[in-house]
Amino acid sequence: MSAKDTALINESQYTIQTNELQTTTPHDLHNNQHEITGALDQNEDNAIISGCLPEYNNVNKPPMINWGKRGDGRTIVISTSDITDAYVEITTWKKNVFLVPYGKIGRDFIDQITMHINDWNSGSENQHVSLKAVFVLLAVGLQKPNPKSKAKDHQDALSKRLALWKDGEISKLIREGRIIQSRIGKFKGSNHPDKAKVFAKLVLEGQINSALRFLSETSNGGVLTLTDDVMTQLKQKHPEPQPAKLGSVLFGPLNDEIPESVYSQINGEMVRQAALRTKRSGGPSGVDANGFRRMLACKSLKQSSTRLCEAIARMTKTLCAQYIDPTTIEALIASRLIPLDKGEGAVRPIGVGDVIRRISAKCVMSFAKKDVVEASGSLQLCDGKSLEVRLQYMQ
């Protein structure tokens, strides 16, 4: 029996089951509790049985990794948990980062970021923590020492932190960042003393939306404090995984193998252009689009920026062309969860993905937009629609 005949039989069975369900229940297929037998193999705990996901090569995850070499030639060995624990902590930090400084210190910092991304690209023994190391370094390395610190202070701080990072002193960097974070907003009054100056600075940087939000901030609305009630509402809005519903199943042979040559146009220059078009706030690392624009598109940082763009381009092509061990990209696909005040005690959850992921997505969408629009069909994604249409559609 050919694949085409099999697809027709499956579609016929789907039609019969659909008609039976429509005669027994008035509910929409996406909302009812009926399931297709064999549509998704699951055990009693509702966990997906091995084999439902595409096959990928499991990455080796050693508990100890070689971090580098000291000046005397001795190898620096650190625990994998040093990076993973540090990553978990920095995702809870408030935004308090400075822009990468110009000059040698800035170039060295970017080169270190590039090295960790290339560790992931090349499948090194550190691959399982490489991307988490990127986000940890961004968070601890660029922590602003104090609200009034100047560019010279940032250069000195980054130089010392980069030396500690290369020596594997992750715990010292986390402790410094923890102390800085504990002092953020401690003595901040209800009225900002330099509101006009902050507003002018945001406007001159081209962050018009941020400037308007800064002026309209009041004690009511905005971001909610993470109380037990807010956490309960957030969990309710993100329920546990459910079995596949009838209206969510695709039938027929699926050919998802796309030649790698299709992605050959993703290169460092495309990443740089995408960085210039990316805007707004950052994800778990705390570095916003303006910060990544400095690292990826600043001519003063010379070849360091170019190498970082090329590393991100290579990572993007790998993500497009191969099935990846999901544990190695947890940091890349994570989002910063923001509970917004919806009014009357309700919560609106907002997820902000990290800028690196958004830049990679822009590169892919630059040539795959038509395919995505065609594949998504009538789903409520508003693909290919202008911003005005999307806003009207979502109201």
Coordinates of C-alpha atoms in Angstrom, one line a residue:
M1 CA 0.0 0.0 0.0
S2 CA 1.4 3.4 -1.0
A3 CA 1.9 6.3 1.4
K4 CA -0.9 8.2 -0.5
D5 CA -3.4 5.4 0.0
T6 CA -2.5 5.3 3.7
A7 CA -3.0 9.0 4.0
L8 CA -6.5 8.7 2.3
I9 CA -7.5 5.9 4.7
N10 CA -6.4 7.9 7.8
E11 CA -8.2 10.9 6.5
S12 CA -11.3 8.8 5.9
Q13 CA -11.1 7.5 9.5
Y14 CA -10.7 11.0 10.7
T15 CA -13.8 12.1 8.8
I16 CA -15.9 9.3 10.2
Q17 CA -14.8 10.0 13.8
T18 CA -15.4 13.7 13.3
N19 CA -19.0 13.0 12.2
E20 CA -19.6 10.7 15.1
L21 CA -18.4 13.3 17.6
Q22 CA -20.4 16.1 16.0
T23 CA -23.6 14.0 16.5
T24 CA -22.8 13.4 20.2
T25 CA -21.4 16.7 21.4
P26 CA -21.9 20.3 20.4
H27 CA -18.5 21.4 21.6
D28 CA -15.7 22.5 19.4
L29 CA -13.2 19.8 18.5
H30 CA -10.3 21.7 20.0
N31 CA -12.1 21.9 23.4
N32 CA -13.7 18.5 23.8
Q33 CA -12.2 15.6 25.7
H34 CA -12.4 13.0 23.0
E35 CA -9.1 11.5 21.7
I36 CA -8.1 9.6 18.6
T37 CA -7.0 6.1 19.5
G38 CA -3.3 5.8 18.8
A39 CA -3.0 9.5 17.9
L40 CA -0.4 9.9 20.6
D41 CA 1.1 7.2 22.7
Q42 CA 1.1 8.2 26.3
N43 CA 1.4 6.4 29.7
E44 CA -0.8 6.7 32.7
D45 CA 1.2 9.8 34.0
N46 CA 0.4 11.6 30.7
A47 CA 4.0 11.6 29.8
I48 CA 5.0 11.2 26.1
I49 CA 6.5 7.8 25.5
S50 CA 9.9 7.8 23.9
G51 CA 9.7 7.8 20.1
C52 CA 7.1 10.5 19.7
L53 CA 9.7 13.2 19.3
P54 CA 12.2 13.3 16.4
E55 CA 15.3 11.3 17.2
Y56 CA 18.4 13.3 18.2
N57 CA 21.8 12.6 19.5
N58 CA 22.0 12.8 23.3
V59 CA 24.8 15.1 24.3
N60 CA 27.2 13.8 26.9
K61 CA 26.8 15.7 30.2
P62 CA 29.9 15.3 32.3
P63 CA 29.7 16.6 35.9
M64 CA 33.1 18.2 35.6
I65 CA 34.4 20.2 32.6
N66 CA 37.7 21.7 31.6
W67 CA 37.3 25.5 31.7
G68 CA 40.7 26.6 30.5
K69 CA 44.3 27.0 31.6
R70 CA 45.9 29.1 34.3
G71 CA 49.0 31.2 33.6
D72 CA 51.2 28.4 34.9
G73 CA 49.7 25.9 32.5
R74 CA 47.5 24.1 34.9
T75 CA 44.0 23.1 33.7
I76 CA 41.0 24.8 35.3
V77 CA 38.3 22.3 36.1
I78 CA 34.8 23.4 37.3
S79 CA 31.6 21.7 38.1
T80 CA 28.7 21.7 35.6
S81 CA 26.4 22.7 38.5
D82 CA 28.4 25.9 38.9
I83 CA 27.0 27.1 35.6
T84 CA 23.5 25.6 35.9
D85 CA 23.0 27.0 39.4
A86 CA 24.3 30.4 38.3
Y87 CA 22.0 30.4 35.4
V88 CA 19.0 29.7 37.6
E89 CA 19.9 32.6 39.8
I90 CA 20.6 35.2 37.2
T91 CA 17.2 34.6 35.6
T92 CA 15.6 36.1 38.7
W93 CA 17.7 39.3 38.6
K94 CA 16.3 42.7 37.8
K95 CA 17.6 44.6 34.8
N96 CA 20.8 46.4 35.8
V97 CA 23.3 46.1 32.9
F98 CA 25.5 48.6 31.1
L99 CA 26.5 48.6 27.5
V100 CA 29.7 46.7 26.5
P101 CA 32.4 49.4 26.6
Y102 CA 34.5 50.3 23.6
G103 CA 38.2 49.3 23.4
K104 CA 40.1 46.2 24.2
I105 CA 38.1 45.2 27.3
G106 CA 34.9 45.2 25.2
R107 CA 36.5 43.2 22.4
D108 CA 37.8 40.6 24.9
F109 CA 34.4 40.3 26.5
I110 CA 32.7 39.7 23.1
D111 CA 35.4 37.2 22.1
Q112 CA 34.6 35.2 25.3
I113 CA 30.9 35.2 24.4
T114 CA 31.9 34.0 20.9
M115 CA 34.0 31.2 22.3
H116 CA 31.2 29.8 24.3
I117 CA 28.8 29.9 21.3
N118 CA 31.4 28.2 19.2
D119 CA 31.7 25.5 21.9
W120 CA 28.1 24.7 21.3
N121 CA 28.5 24.9 17.5
S122 CA 31.4 22.5 17.5
G123 CA 29.9 20.0 19.9
S124 CA 32.6 20.3 22.5
E125 CA 32.6 18.6 25.8
N126 CA 31.1 21.8 27.3
Q127 CA 28.2 21.9 24.8
H128 CA 25.6 21.0 27.4
V129 CA 26.3 24.2 29.4
S130 CA 27.8 26.5 26.7
L131 CA 24.7 28.6 26.0
K132 CA 23.9 28.9 29.7
A133 CA 27.5 30.1 30.2
V134 CA 26.8 32.8 27.6
F135 CA 23.8 34.1 29.5
V136 CA 25.5 33.9 32.8
L137 CA 28.5 35.8 31.5
L138 CA 26.2 38.5 30.1
A139 CA 24.4 38.9 33.4
V140 CA 27.4 38.9 35.8
G141 CA 29.9 40.7 33.5
L142 CA 27.7 43.6 32.7
Q143 CA 26.2 44.3 36.1
K144 CA 26.2 48.0 36.7
P145 CA 28.2 48.7 40.0
N146 CA 25.9 51.5 41.1
P147 CA 23.3 53.8 39.7
K148 CA 25.8 56.6 39.0
S149 CA 28.7 54.6 37.7
K150 CA 30.5 56.0 34.6
A151 CA 32.0 54.4 31.5
K152 CA 35.4 54.2 33.2
D153 CA 33.9 52.3 36.2
H154 CA 32.3 49.9 33.8
Q155 CA 35.6 49.2 32.0
D156 CA 37.4 48.5 35.3
A157 CA 34.6 46.3 36.6
L158 CA 34.3 44.3 33.4
S159 CA 38.1 43.8 33.2
K160 CA 38.2 42.3 36.8
R161 CA 35.1 40.2 36.2
L162 CA 36.4 38.8 32.9
A163 CA 39.6 37.7 34.7
L164 CA 37.6 36.0 37.4
W165 CA 35.4 34.3 34.7
K166 CA 38.4 32.9 32.9
D167 CA 39.8 31.6 36.2
G168 CA 36.5 29.7 36.8
E169 CA 35.5 31.8 39.8
I170 CA 31.8 31.7 39.0
S171 CA 30.7 31.7 42.6
K172 CA 32.5 35.0 43.3
L173 CA 30.9 36.7 40.3
I174 CA 27.5 35.5 41.4
R175 CA 28.0 36.7 44.9
E176 CA 29.0 40.2 43.6
G177 CA 25.9 40.3 41.4
R178 CA 23.7 39.1 44.2
I179 CA 25.0 42.0 46.4
I180 CA 24.4 44.5 43.7
Q181 CA 20.9 43.2 43.0
S182 CA 20.0 43.4 46.7
R183 CA 20.7 47.2 46.6
I184 CA 18.6 48.0 43.5
G185 CA 15.7 50.3 44.4
K186 CA 16.4 50.1 48.1
F187 CA 16.5 53.9 48.5
K188 CA 14.4 54.7 45.5
G189 CA 11.6 57.2 46.2
S190 CA 8.2 57.2 44.6
N191 CA 9.1 60.2 42.4
H192 CA 12.2 59.9 40.2
P193 CA 14.3 63.0 40.8
D194 CA 15.6 63.1 37.2
K195 CA 12.5 62.2 35.3
A196 CA 13.1 64.8 32.6
K197 CA 16.7 63.6 32.2
V198 CA 15.7 60.0 31.9
F199 CA 13.0 60.8 29.4
A200 CA 15.3 62.8 27.3
K201 CA 18.0 60.0 27.4
L202 CA 15.4 57.4 26.2
V203 CA 14.2 59.6 23.4
L204 CA 17.7 60.3 22.2
E205 CA 18.4 56.6 22.1
G206 CA 15.4 56.1 19.9
Q207 CA 13.5 54.2 22.6
I208 CA 10.2 56.2 22.2
N209 CA 7.9 53.5 23.6
S210 CA 10.1 53.1 26.7
A211 CA 10.1 56.9 27.2
L212 CA 6.4 57.1 27.1
R213 CA 6.0 54.1 29.4
F214 CA 8.4 55.8 31.8
L215 CA 6.2 58.9 31.9
S216 CA 3.0 57.0 32.4
E217 CA 4.2 54.8 35.2
T218 CA 2.1 55.0 38.3
S219 CA 1.6 53.1 41.5
N220 CA -1.4 51.3 39.9
G221 CA -1.0 48.9 36.9
G222 CA 2.3 47.8 35.4
V223 CA 4.2 44.8 36.6
L224 CA 2.7 42.9 39.5
T225 CA 4.6 41.7 42.6
L226 CA 5.0 37.9 42.5
T227 CA 2.6 37.0 45.3
D228 CA 1.0 33.6 45.9
D229 CA -2.2 34.7 44.2
V230 CA -0.3 35.9 41.1
M231 CA 1.6 32.6 41.0
T232 CA -1.6 30.7 41.2
Q233 CA -3.1 32.6 38.3
L234 CA 0.0 32.2 36.2
K235 CA -0.1 28.4 36.7
Q236 CA -3.8 28.3 35.8
K237 CA -2.9 30.1 32.5
H238 CA -0.2 27.5 31.8
P239 CA -1.9 24.1 32.4
E240 CA -0.3 20.7 32.4
P241 CA 0.2 19.0 29.0
Q242 CA -2.9 17.3 27.7
P243 CA -3.5 14.4 25.3
A244 CA -3.9 15.3 21.6
K245 CA -7.4 16.3 20.6
L246 CA -9.1 15.2 17.4
G247 CA -8.9 18.6 15.6
S248 CA -5.2 19.0 16.3
V249 CA -4.0 15.9 14.4
L250 CA -2.4 16.0 11.0
F251 CA -2.7 13.0 8.7
G252 CA -0.6 11.8 5.7
P253 CA 3.1 11.5 5.1
L254 CA 5.1 14.5 6.3
N255 CA 8.4 15.3 4.6
D256 CA 10.2 17.7 6.9
E257 CA 13.6 17.1 5.4
I258 CA 14.9 20.4 4.0
P259 CA 18.3 20.6 2.3
E260 CA 20.9 22.4 4.3
S261 CA 21.7 24.5 1.2
V262 CA 18.5 26.4 1.8
Y263 CA 20.0 28.0 4.9
S264 CA 23.3 28.9 3.3
Q265 CA 22.2 32.5 3.0
I266 CA 22.3 32.9 6.8
N267 CA 25.6 34.6 7.4
G268 CA 27.2 37.1 9.7
E269 CA 26.0 40.1 7.7
M270 CA 22.4 38.9 7.9
V271 CA 22.8 38.6 11.7
R272 CA 24.2 42.1 11.9
Q273 CA 21.3 43.5 9.9
A274 CA 18.8 41.6 12.0
A275 CA 20.4 43.0 15.2
L276 CA 19.9 46.5 13.8
R277 CA 16.2 45.8 13.3
T278 CA 15.6 44.2 16.7
K279 CA 14.2 46.4 19.4
R280 CA 12.8 46.4 22.9
S281 CA 13.7 44.6 26.2
G282 CA 15.8 41.6 26.9
G283 CA 15.1 38.1 28.1
P284 CA 16.5 36.1 31.0
S285 CA 20.1 37.5 30.4
G286 CA 18.9 41.0 31.1
V287 CA 20.6 42.5 28.0
D288 CA 18.1 44.3 25.8
A289 CA 18.2 44.8 22.0
N290 CA 20.3 48.0 22.4
G291 CA 22.9 46.0 24.3
F292 CA 23.2 43.3 21.6
R293 CA 23.2 46.0 18.9
R294 CA 26.3 47.4 20.5
M295 CA 28.0 43.9 20.5
L296 CA 26.9 42.9 17.0
A297 CA 26.8 46.0 14.9
C298 CA 29.3 48.5 16.4
K299 CA 32.2 49.2 14.1
S300 CA 34.4 50.3 17.0
L301 CA 34.5 46.7 18.2
K302 CA 36.0 45.6 14.8
Q303 CA 36.5 41.9 14.1
S304 CA 35.1 40.8 17.5
S305 CA 31.6 41.9 16.4
T306 CA 32.1 40.1 13.1
R307 CA 33.2 36.9 14.7
L308 CA 30.2 37.0 17.1
C309 CA 27.8 37.5 14.2
E310 CA 29.3 34.6 12.3
A311 CA 29.0 32.3 15.4
I312 CA 25.3 33.2 15.8
A313 CA 24.8 32.6 12.1
R314 CA 26.4 29.2 12.4
M315 CA 24.3 28.4 15.4
T316 CA 21.1 29.4 13.6
K317 CA 21.9 27.2 10.6
T318 CA 22.5 24.2 12.9
L319 CA 19.2 24.8 14.7
C320 CA 17.4 24.9 11.3
A321 CA 19.1 21.8 9.8
Q322 CA 19.5 19.4 12.7
Y323 CA 17.5 17.9 15.5
I324 CA 19.1 19.2 18.7
D325 CA 19.3 17.7 22.2
P326 CA 16.8 20.1 23.8
T327 CA 18.7 20.2 27.1
T328 CA 21.5 22.1 25.4
I329 CA 19.3 24.9 24.2
E330 CA 17.2 25.5 27.4
A331 CA 18.7 28.9 27.9
L332 CA 18.2 29.9 24.3
I333 CA 14.4 29.1 24.2
A334 CA 13.6 30.3 27.7
S335 CA 11.6 33.5 28.2
R336 CA 11.4 36.1 31.0
L337 CA 7.9 35.8 32.5
I338 CA 6.3 39.2 33.4
P339 CA 2.9 39.3 35.2
L340 CA 1.1 42.4 34.1
D341 CA -1.8 44.0 35.9
K342 CA -4.9 43.3 33.8
G343 CA -7.2 45.1 36.3
E344 CA -9.7 43.8 38.8
G345 CA -7.1 41.4 40.2
A346 CA -6.5 39.6 36.9
V347 CA -3.0 38.8 35.5
R348 CA -1.8 39.0 31.9
P349 CA 1.3 36.8 31.5
I350 CA 3.9 38.2 29.1
G351 CA 6.9 36.1 28.0
V352 CA 10.0 37.9 26.6
G353 CA 12.4 35.8 24.7
D354 CA 16.1 36.6 24.8
V355 CA 17.4 38.8 22.1
I356 CA 19.8 36.2 20.6
R357 CA 16.8 34.0 19.8
R358 CA 14.8 36.9 18.3
I359 CA 17.8 37.8 16.1
S360 CA 18.1 34.2 14.9
A361 CA 14.3 34.1 14.3
K362 CA 14.5 37.2 12.1
C363 CA 17.3 35.6 10.0
V364 CA 15.2 32.5 9.4
M365 CA 12.0 34.5 8.7
S366 CA 13.8 36.7 6.2
F367 CA 13.6 33.9 3.7
A368 CA 11.0 31.5 5.2
K369 CA 8.2 33.9 5.9
K370 CA 6.1 32.7 2.9
D371 CA 6.5 29.1 4.0
V372 CA 5.5 29.9 7.6
V373 CA 2.4 31.9 6.4
E374 CA 1.4 29.0 4.2
A375 CA 1.9 26.4 6.9
S376 CA 0.1 28.2 9.7
G377 CA -3.0 28.6 7.5
S378 CA -6.0 29.9 9.5
L379 CA -4.4 29.5 12.9
Q380 CA -4.5 32.6 15.1
L381 CA -0.9 33.6 14.6
C382 CA -1.5 36.7 12.3
D383 CA 1.6 35.7 10.2
G384 CA 2.3 38.1 7.4
K385 CA -0.1 40.7 8.7
S386 CA 0.8 44.3 9.5
L387 CA 0.9 45.5 13.1
E388 CA -2.3 47.4 12.8
V389 CA -4.2 44.4 11.5
R390 CA -2.8 42.2 14.2
L391 CA -3.8 44.6 17.0
Q392 CA -7.3 44.9 15.6
Y393 CA -7.5 41.1 15.2
M394 CA -6.4 40.5 18.8
Q395 CA -8.8 43.0 20.4

